[in-house]
Amino acid sequence: MRPLTFSDDKDNEEKWVPGGARSAPDAFRAFVDRHRADDNASFCIEDEENEEALLLMFDAGTICRIKGAQDSRVEYRLVTNGGDYRSQVANFVRGGLTALDRSGPWLPDVAALNRASLRFAFDGSVLRRTHPRELRRRLEILTVIDGHEPVTVDGVTHVGFGNGGGDTVNAWFTADGRGLVTTFDHTGALNFSEDPQAQAALYDGVPADLLAMVRNVPEADTTLAVSHPDGGTVVAASGVFTFSGPCAMAEGLVSRLQEAQLGIEDTGVGWLLEGLLSLEDFTPAAVSEAVAWWSAGEIEKGFAAGAQEQPAPLDQDVVDRFCKIWADSGYNDRWDVHYVLFDGHTVEDAGEARDELLALVRTLGLERVDAPPGAPTGEVWVRTDPRIDAGLERWS
């Protein structure tokens, strides 16, 4: 243990030395409780001898770790729950900045922090927490309501609708569930239909197989083809959302939002799509009340054509084997959209149990998706299925 200094933006300061009645984390927490106010929300705990400090910015939901009194190196961490402040302070007290390495990620600059904040905000969005199975079902109905039919070419099904005023939603899905959703708000700040370079940049980071879905495709009533800097065309979009793993904004879109200081709402996804996804009862009456774009007759027709067959039952023995692995090494993500198995494991750590799991996923016909960027190599993400959920109730 070494002496530490607590301080805030109002020049309050307190010294802590080892051997006192209170531990350093408890003393720092008491210091924060005494001085925190609406205009005083940044607090620092500093090890002057080793030139290390931890800065907690409660109003920004951020923690900074700082090394060096001169030419300081500053790294940032986005706080996603209140316990993170306490755990990082405890780690810093125990072992300095080195003790914080294993609880990353730590981001190199404010721009990277802002991008992480945008991704975190999107992770709580209606689109992110809507199961792709339900998303596709609703989009197929809305496509028919809009006077079109889903069109499948080379194994990729295109659906889409517009509001009659030049604003559209389009989606492309493969049979195994990979997909891409775009929004186009023609009056918004992200309309780059006349700026090919900026439009192409919004698609940066989209996996090649998904990007191919919107490159050099014939124009449809709901799509606008714009020139691409590399030649050919790309579908105009103000919002680009991938379904190769958990639903995410394209990296190019995140970068543009961060650079232009825009929000997710500027993609148009909220008013164009999420209002329809958030309807608890997706019925003709609910859609009629939610939007004024279509007549009651058009809406009724779309729902009449959208009836779906129930999926075939699964082999119960195979389901039970999947459920046992889930019970031993898995959980559902917070929106119950994915089963997450072997979280934190490498392929080597997971071993033969992972191989068995992947074989079961194939046998059951479940949709395995890419794990999020940065996940360990052994982590497996599989979209939830109601037929599996029924079995999991016995294993929870």
Short mmCIF file of C-alpha atoms in Angstrom, two decimals:
data_model
loop_
_atom_site.label_atom_id
_atom_site.label_comp_id
_atom_site.label_asym_id
_atom_site.label_seq_id
_atom_site.Cartn_x
_atom_site.Cartn_y
_atom_site.Cartn_z
CA MET A 1 0.00 0.00 0.00
CA ARG A 2 1.12 3.56 -0.69
CA PRO A 3 -0.25 7.02 0.15
CA LEU A 4 -3.00 8.30 -2.14
CA THR A 5 -4.57 11.69 -2.82
CA PHE A 6 -8.26 12.31 -3.49
CA SER A 7 -9.40 15.44 -5.32
CA ASP A 8 -12.27 16.93 -7.33
CA ASP A 9 -13.05 19.80 -9.71
CA LYS A 10 -13.77 22.17 -6.81
CA ASP A 11 -10.23 21.98 -5.41
CA ASN A 12 -11.26 19.77 -2.50
CA GLU A 13 -8.43 17.44 -1.54
CA GLU A 14 -7.80 14.70 0.99
CA LYS A 15 -4.75 12.60 1.77
CA TRP A 16 -5.05 8.93 2.60
CA VAL A 17 -2.26 6.90 4.19
CA PRO A 18 -2.13 3.17 4.91
CA GLY A 19 -2.95 1.98 8.37
CA GLY A 20 -5.99 4.19 8.98
CA ALA A 21 -9.42 3.10 10.12
CA ARG A 22 -10.81 3.11 6.58
CA SER A 23 -9.58 1.29 3.51
CA ALA A 24 -8.62 3.48 0.57
CA PRO A 25 -11.71 2.50 -1.50
CA ASP A 26 -14.01 3.24 1.45
CA ALA A 27 -12.31 6.55 2.17
CA PHE A 28 -12.50 7.58 -1.49
CA ARG A 29 -16.18 6.62 -1.65
CA ALA A 30 -16.85 8.78 1.42
CA PHE A 31 -14.94 11.68 -0.18
CA VAL A 32 -17.08 11.40 -3.33
CA ASP A 33 -20.30 11.20 -1.32
CA ARG A 34 -19.40 14.38 0.62
CA HIS A 35 -18.53 16.51 -2.39
CA ARG A 36 -20.48 15.20 -5.36
CA ALA A 37 -23.04 17.68 -6.74
CA ASP A 38 -24.67 18.62 -10.03
CA ASP A 39 -21.73 20.91 -10.82
CA ASN A 40 -19.07 18.64 -9.31
CA ALA A 41 -19.00 15.19 -10.86
CA SER A 42 -15.33 14.42 -11.60
CA PHE A 43 -13.13 12.83 -8.94
CA CYS A 44 -9.52 11.73 -8.99
CA ILE A 45 -7.56 9.20 -6.93
CA GLU A 46 -3.84 9.70 -7.42
CA ASP A 47 -0.63 7.90 -6.58
CA GLU A 48 1.79 10.84 -6.72
CA GLU A 49 4.89 8.75 -6.02
CA ASN A 50 4.33 6.51 -9.07
CA GLU A 51 2.74 9.28 -11.17
CA GLU A 52 -0.46 7.32 -11.70
CA ALA A 53 -4.03 8.45 -11.38
CA LEU A 54 -7.59 7.30 -11.97
CA LEU A 55 -10.18 9.93 -12.93
CA LEU A 56 -13.87 9.13 -12.54
CA MET A 57 -16.20 11.34 -14.60
CA PHE A 58 -19.67 10.42 -13.38
CA ASP A 59 -21.54 12.85 -15.64
CA ALA A 60 -19.84 11.46 -18.76
CA GLY A 61 -20.02 7.79 -17.75
CA THR A 62 -16.26 7.56 -18.23
CA ILE A 63 -13.11 6.53 -16.36
CA CYS A 64 -9.65 7.76 -17.38
CA ARG A 65 -6.37 6.22 -16.33
CA ILE A 66 -3.42 8.59 -16.42
CA LYS A 67 0.30 7.78 -16.39
CA GLY A 68 2.99 10.41 -15.96
CA ALA A 69 2.97 13.95 -14.60
CA GLN A 70 4.56 15.34 -17.78
CA ASP A 71 3.38 14.34 -21.26
CA SER A 72 0.79 12.13 -19.59
CA ARG A 73 -0.59 9.06 -21.34
CA VAL A 74 -4.38 9.05 -20.97
CA GLU A 75 -6.64 6.10 -21.75
CA TYR A 76 -10.42 5.93 -21.46
CA ARG A 77 -13.01 3.40 -20.41
CA LEU A 78 -16.75 3.56 -21.03
CA VAL A 79 -18.73 2.76 -17.89
CA THR A 80 -21.71 0.50 -18.57
CA ASN A 81 -22.80 -0.11 -14.97
CA GLY A 82 -22.34 1.62 -11.63
CA GLY A 83 -20.28 -1.20 -10.20
CA ASP A 84 -17.53 -0.47 -12.69
CA TYR A 85 -16.50 2.66 -10.79
CA ARG A 86 -16.08 0.71 -7.56
CA SER A 87 -14.23 -2.21 -9.11
CA GLN A 88 -11.76 0.00 -11.00
CA VAL A 89 -10.99 2.03 -7.87
CA ALA A 90 -10.43 -1.18 -5.88
CA ASN A 91 -8.13 -2.55 -8.60
CA PHE A 92 -6.17 0.70 -8.77
CA VAL A 93 -5.70 0.77 -5.00
CA ARG A 94 -4.55 -2.83 -4.99
CA GLY A 95 -2.08 -2.71 -7.88
CA GLY A 96 -1.97 0.62 -9.67
CA LEU A 97 -2.56 1.01 -13.39
CA THR A 98 -1.11 -2.43 -14.12
CA ALA A 99 -3.98 -4.01 -12.20
CA LEU A 100 -6.45 -2.38 -14.62
CA ASP A 101 -5.08 -4.07 -17.76
CA ARG A 102 -7.11 -7.26 -17.44
CA SER A 103 -10.40 -5.37 -17.07
CA GLY A 104 -10.25 -3.58 -20.44
CA PRO A 105 -10.88 -2.41 -22.99
CA TRP A 106 -9.08 0.88 -22.45
CA LEU A 107 -9.45 3.26 -25.38
CA PRO A 108 -6.66 5.47 -26.71
CA ASP A 109 -8.51 8.74 -27.28
CA VAL A 110 -11.79 10.62 -26.96
CA ALA A 111 -12.83 9.75 -30.52
CA ALA A 112 -12.61 6.04 -29.76
CA LEU A 113 -14.52 6.62 -26.53
CA ASN A 114 -17.30 8.42 -28.39
CA ARG A 115 -17.57 5.57 -30.87
CA ALA A 116 -17.81 3.08 -28.01
CA SER A 117 -20.53 5.22 -26.43
CA LEU A 118 -22.53 5.17 -29.68
CA ARG A 119 -22.23 1.39 -29.90
CA PHE A 120 -23.34 1.02 -26.28
CA ALA A 121 -26.34 3.29 -26.90
CA PHE A 122 -27.31 1.23 -29.95
CA ASP A 123 -27.04 -1.98 -27.93
CA GLY A 124 -30.13 -0.85 -26.04
CA SER A 125 -32.09 0.11 -29.16
CA VAL A 126 -35.32 -1.48 -30.34
CA LEU A 127 -33.62 -2.82 -33.47
CA ARG A 128 -30.85 -4.49 -31.47
CA ARG A 129 -33.25 -6.20 -29.08
CA THR A 130 -35.68 -7.37 -31.78
CA HIS A 131 -35.03 -10.97 -32.73
CA PRO A 132 -34.03 -11.20 -36.42
CA ARG A 133 -36.71 -13.85 -36.89
CA GLU A 134 -39.39 -11.37 -35.77
CA LEU A 135 -37.73 -8.52 -37.66
CA ARG A 136 -37.86 -10.48 -40.88
CA ARG A 137 -41.47 -11.54 -40.29
CA ARG A 138 -42.60 -7.96 -39.80
CA LEU A 139 -40.58 -6.66 -42.74
CA GLU A 140 -42.11 -9.27 -45.04
CA ILE A 141 -45.61 -8.17 -44.00
CA LEU A 142 -44.71 -4.49 -44.38
CA THR A 143 -43.29 -5.20 -47.83
CA VAL A 144 -46.60 -6.66 -48.99
CA ILE A 145 -48.52 -3.81 -47.37
CA ASP A 146 -46.37 -1.43 -49.43
CA GLY A 147 -47.45 -3.18 -52.61
CA HIS A 148 -44.43 -5.40 -53.24
CA GLU A 149 -43.38 -8.99 -52.71
CA PRO A 150 -40.21 -10.32 -51.10
CA VAL A 151 -37.79 -11.18 -53.90
CA THR A 152 -35.17 -13.92 -53.63
CA VAL A 153 -32.16 -13.94 -55.97
CA ASP A 154 -29.17 -16.27 -55.55
CA GLY A 155 -30.27 -17.22 -52.05
CA VAL A 156 -30.69 -13.63 -50.81
CA THR A 157 -34.19 -12.34 -50.05
CA HIS A 158 -34.87 -8.61 -50.36
CA VAL A 159 -37.71 -6.91 -48.49
CA GLY A 160 -38.46 -3.24 -48.11
CA PHE A 161 -41.02 -0.49 -47.77
CA GLY A 162 -41.29 3.27 -48.03
CA ASN A 163 -43.44 6.04 -46.64
CA GLY A 164 -44.37 7.50 -50.01
CA GLY A 165 -42.20 10.53 -49.41
CA GLY A 166 -38.80 9.22 -50.41
CA ASP A 167 -37.84 7.61 -47.10
CA THR A 168 -37.31 3.85 -47.06
CA VAL A 169 -36.30 0.75 -45.14
CA ASN A 170 -34.65 -2.15 -46.95
CA ALA A 171 -33.29 -5.49 -45.80
CA TRP A 172 -31.52 -8.45 -47.32
CA PHE A 173 -31.35 -11.86 -45.62
CA THR A 174 -29.75 -15.18 -46.50
CA ALA A 175 -31.34 -18.53 -45.69
CA ASP A 176 -28.95 -19.00 -42.73
CA GLY A 177 -29.93 -15.65 -41.20
CA ARG A 178 -27.10 -13.33 -42.19
CA GLY A 179 -28.44 -9.98 -43.25
CA LEU A 180 -28.16 -6.26 -43.78
CA VAL A 181 -30.74 -3.56 -42.98
CA THR A 182 -30.59 -0.04 -44.36
CA THR A 183 -32.65 3.06 -43.71
CA PHE A 184 -32.79 6.11 -45.96
CA ASP A 185 -33.99 9.42 -44.54
CA HIS A 186 -33.84 11.65 -47.61
CA THR A 187 -34.07 14.91 -45.64
CA GLY A 188 -31.61 13.90 -42.92
CA ALA A 189 -28.00 14.88 -42.32
CA LEU A 190 -26.81 11.46 -43.54
CA ASN A 191 -28.28 11.67 -47.05
CA PHE A 192 -25.15 11.25 -49.18
CA SER A 193 -26.88 10.18 -52.37
CA GLU A 194 -25.01 12.95 -54.22
CA ASP A 195 -21.68 12.33 -52.47
CA PRO A 196 -20.44 8.87 -53.56
CA GLN A 197 -17.35 8.98 -51.34
CA ALA A 198 -19.30 9.74 -48.18
CA GLN A 199 -22.03 7.23 -49.06
CA ALA A 200 -19.52 4.44 -49.63
CA ALA A 201 -17.80 5.30 -46.33
CA LEU A 202 -20.99 4.61 -44.36
CA TYR A 203 -20.64 0.97 -45.42
CA ASP A 204 -17.04 0.66 -44.15
CA GLY A 205 -16.60 -2.45 -42.04
CA VAL A 206 -19.57 -4.33 -43.49
CA PRO A 207 -18.54 -7.96 -44.16
CA ALA A 208 -17.91 -8.61 -47.84
CA ASP A 209 -20.80 -11.07 -48.23
CA LEU A 210 -23.25 -8.53 -46.80
CA LEU A 211 -21.82 -5.63 -48.79
CA ALA A 212 -22.34 -7.64 -51.97
CA MET A 213 -26.08 -7.54 -51.24
CA VAL A 214 -26.20 -3.78 -51.93
CA ARG A 215 -23.56 -3.47 -54.65
CA ASN A 216 -24.64 -3.25 -58.29
CA VAL A 217 -28.19 -4.43 -57.60
CA PRO A 218 -31.09 -3.43 -59.86
CA GLU A 219 -33.08 -0.48 -58.56
CA ALA A 220 -36.39 -1.36 -56.94
CA ASP A 221 -39.26 0.85 -55.84
CA THR A 222 -37.70 1.13 -52.39
CA THR A 223 -34.01 1.41 -53.34
CA LEU A 224 -31.96 4.21 -54.86
CA ALA A 225 -28.72 3.25 -56.57
CA VAL A 226 -25.89 5.80 -56.30
CA SER A 227 -22.43 5.77 -57.81
CA HIS A 228 -19.64 4.02 -55.93
CA PRO A 229 -16.06 5.42 -56.05
CA ASP A 230 -14.74 2.00 -57.11
CA GLY A 231 -17.22 1.82 -59.98
CA GLY A 232 -20.72 0.45 -60.18
CA THR A 233 -23.36 1.41 -57.63
CA VAL A 234 -24.39 0.98 -54.02
CA VAL A 235 -27.80 1.36 -52.39
CA ALA A 236 -28.28 4.81 -50.84
CA ALA A 237 -28.55 4.62 -47.05
CA SER A 238 -28.47 6.89 -44.04
CA GLY A 239 -28.36 3.94 -41.65
CA VAL A 240 -26.48 0.67 -42.16
CA PHE A 241 -27.02 -2.22 -39.72
CA THR A 242 -25.38 -5.63 -39.98
CA PHE A 243 -26.72 -9.04 -38.94
CA SER A 244 -23.57 -11.13 -39.30
CA GLY A 245 -23.43 -11.30 -35.51
CA PRO A 246 -25.48 -9.44 -32.92
CA CYS A 247 -27.14 -6.54 -34.75
CA ALA A 248 -24.65 -3.66 -35.00
CA MET A 249 -24.13 -0.38 -36.77
CA ALA A 250 -21.55 -0.48 -39.56
CA GLU A 251 -18.17 0.88 -38.49
CA GLY A 252 -18.38 3.52 -41.21
CA LEU A 253 -21.70 4.73 -39.85
CA VAL A 254 -20.35 4.88 -36.29
CA SER A 255 -17.35 6.91 -37.47
CA ARG A 256 -19.55 9.38 -39.35
CA LEU A 257 -21.87 9.83 -36.37
CA GLN A 258 -18.88 10.45 -34.13
CA GLU A 259 -17.15 12.87 -36.50
CA ALA A 260 -20.31 14.86 -37.22
CA GLN A 261 -21.51 14.73 -33.59
CA LEU A 262 -24.76 13.13 -34.68
CA GLY A 263 -26.91 10.58 -32.89
CA ILE A 264 -28.44 7.24 -33.84
CA GLU A 265 -31.75 9.04 -34.44
CA ASP A 266 -30.14 10.79 -37.42
CA THR A 267 -30.10 7.48 -39.31
CA GLY A 268 -33.91 7.57 -39.45
CA VAL A 269 -34.14 4.10 -37.91
CA GLY A 270 -36.28 5.32 -35.04
CA TRP A 271 -39.17 6.91 -36.89
CA LEU A 272 -38.96 4.74 -40.00
CA LEU A 273 -38.61 1.29 -38.44
CA GLU A 274 -38.41 1.06 -34.67
CA GLY A 275 -41.86 2.48 -34.13
CA LEU A 276 -43.21 -0.53 -36.02
CA LEU A 277 -40.90 -2.96 -34.23
CA SER A 278 -41.86 -1.68 -30.79
CA LEU A 279 -45.55 -2.54 -31.25
CA GLU A 280 -46.23 -5.23 -28.68
CA ASP A 281 -49.20 -6.46 -30.69
CA PHE A 282 -48.27 -6.36 -34.35
CA THR A 283 -51.78 -6.25 -35.80
CA PRO A 284 -53.49 -4.35 -38.64
CA ALA A 285 -55.11 -2.02 -36.13
CA ALA A 286 -51.80 -1.29 -34.40
CA VAL A 287 -50.00 -0.58 -37.69
CA SER A 288 -52.84 1.69 -38.85
CA GLU A 289 -52.53 3.68 -35.65
CA ALA A 290 -48.72 3.82 -35.80
CA VAL A 291 -48.32 5.21 -39.33
CA ALA A 292 -50.42 7.07 -41.87
CA TRP A 293 -48.58 5.84 -44.94
CA TRP A 294 -50.95 3.03 -45.93
CA SER A 295 -54.69 2.53 -46.17
CA ALA A 296 -56.58 0.08 -43.99
CA GLY A 297 -57.13 -2.13 -47.03
CA GLU A 298 -53.42 -2.25 -47.88
CA ILE A 299 -52.58 -3.16 -44.30
CA GLU A 300 -55.18 -5.93 -44.13
CA LYS A 301 -53.89 -7.37 -47.39
CA GLY A 302 -50.32 -7.45 -46.11
CA PHE A 303 -51.25 -9.27 -42.93
CA ALA A 304 -53.42 -11.76 -44.82
CA ALA A 305 -50.44 -12.69 -46.98
CA GLY A 306 -48.05 -12.85 -44.06
CA ALA A 307 -49.30 -15.99 -42.32
CA GLN A 308 -46.38 -18.29 -41.53
CA GLU A 309 -46.20 -22.00 -41.00
CA GLN A 310 -45.10 -23.25 -37.60
CA PRO A 311 -41.58 -24.72 -37.62
CA ALA A 312 -41.26 -28.48 -37.40
CA PRO A 313 -40.58 -30.00 -33.95
CA LEU A 314 -36.99 -30.90 -33.10
CA ASP A 315 -35.57 -34.22 -31.94
CA GLN A 316 -35.91 -34.03 -28.16
CA ASP A 317 -32.76 -36.05 -27.43
CA VAL A 318 -30.68 -33.64 -29.52
CA VAL A 319 -32.38 -30.64 -27.88
CA ASP A 320 -31.56 -32.07 -24.44
CA ARG A 321 -27.89 -32.45 -25.37
CA PHE A 322 -27.79 -28.81 -26.51
CA CYS A 323 -29.54 -27.70 -23.32
CA LYS A 324 -27.05 -29.57 -21.13
CA ILE A 325 -24.12 -27.76 -22.75
CA TRP A 326 -25.98 -24.47 -22.34
CA ALA A 327 -26.57 -25.22 -18.66
CA ASP A 328 -22.88 -26.04 -18.16
CA SER A 329 -21.32 -23.19 -20.13
CA GLY A 330 -23.92 -20.78 -21.48
CA TYR A 331 -26.48 -18.07 -20.87
CA ASN A 332 -28.82 -15.85 -22.88
CA ASP A 333 -27.79 -12.33 -23.80
CA ARG A 334 -29.72 -9.56 -22.09
CA TRP A 335 -32.35 -9.35 -24.85
CA ASP A 336 -32.82 -13.14 -25.16
CA VAL A 337 -31.81 -12.87 -28.80
CA HIS A 338 -28.75 -15.14 -28.53
CA TYR A 339 -27.47 -18.11 -26.60
CA VAL A 340 -23.89 -17.27 -25.59
CA LEU A 341 -21.79 -20.35 -24.96
CA PHE A 342 -18.19 -20.75 -23.79
CA ASP A 343 -18.02 -17.06 -22.92
CA GLY A 344 -14.39 -16.04 -22.33
CA HIS A 345 -13.02 -19.35 -23.65
CA THR A 346 -10.48 -19.93 -26.37
CA VAL A 347 -11.01 -22.82 -28.78
CA GLU A 348 -8.43 -24.78 -26.80
CA ASP A 349 -10.14 -24.04 -23.48
CA ALA A 350 -13.56 -25.12 -24.75
CA GLY A 351 -12.19 -28.36 -26.21
CA GLU A 352 -14.37 -31.22 -27.39
CA ALA A 353 -17.50 -29.84 -25.77
CA ARG A 354 -17.40 -26.96 -28.24
CA ASP A 355 -17.05 -29.36 -31.17
CA GLU A 356 -20.09 -31.26 -29.92
CA LEU A 357 -22.02 -28.01 -29.56
CA LEU A 358 -21.29 -26.93 -33.14
CA ALA A 359 -22.41 -30.32 -34.42
CA LEU A 360 -25.65 -30.00 -32.46
CA VAL A 361 -26.24 -26.50 -33.85
CA ARG A 362 -25.94 -27.88 -37.37
CA THR A 363 -28.17 -30.87 -36.63
CA LEU A 364 -30.87 -28.69 -35.07
CA GLY A 365 -30.69 -26.15 -37.90
CA LEU A 366 -30.04 -23.27 -35.51
CA GLU A 367 -28.56 -19.97 -36.68
CA ARG A 368 -24.99 -19.54 -35.48
CA VAL A 369 -23.70 -15.97 -35.86
CA ASP A 370 -20.31 -14.31 -35.55
CA ALA A 371 -19.24 -13.49 -32.01
CA PRO A 372 -18.79 -9.76 -31.32
CA PRO A 373 -15.43 -8.19 -32.24
CA GLY A 374 -12.79 -8.90 -29.63
CA ALA A 375 -14.50 -12.01 -28.26
CA PRO A 376 -12.25 -14.98 -27.42
CA THR A 377 -11.85 -17.53 -30.20
CA GLY A 378 -13.94 -20.21 -28.50
CA GLU A 379 -17.02 -18.09 -27.80
CA VAL A 380 -20.13 -19.24 -29.68
CA TRP A 381 -23.24 -17.13 -30.35
CA VAL A 382 -26.43 -18.82 -31.55
CA ARG A 383 -29.79 -17.14 -32.14
CA THR A 384 -32.47 -18.24 -29.73
CA ASP A 385 -35.26 -20.51 -30.90
CA PRO A 386 -38.60 -21.05 -29.10
CA ARG A 387 -38.31 -24.80 -29.58
CA ILE A 388 -35.01 -24.75 -27.66
CA ASP A 389 -36.34 -22.27 -25.09
CA ALA A 390 -39.04 -24.73 -24.11
CA GLY A 391 -36.35 -27.29 -23.32
CA LEU A 392 -34.16 -24.82 -21.45
CA GLU A 393 -36.90 -24.19 -18.90
CA ARG A 394 -36.03 -27.55 -17.38
CA TRP A 395 -32.33 -26.68 -17.18
CA SER A 396 -32.40 -23.06 -15.93
#
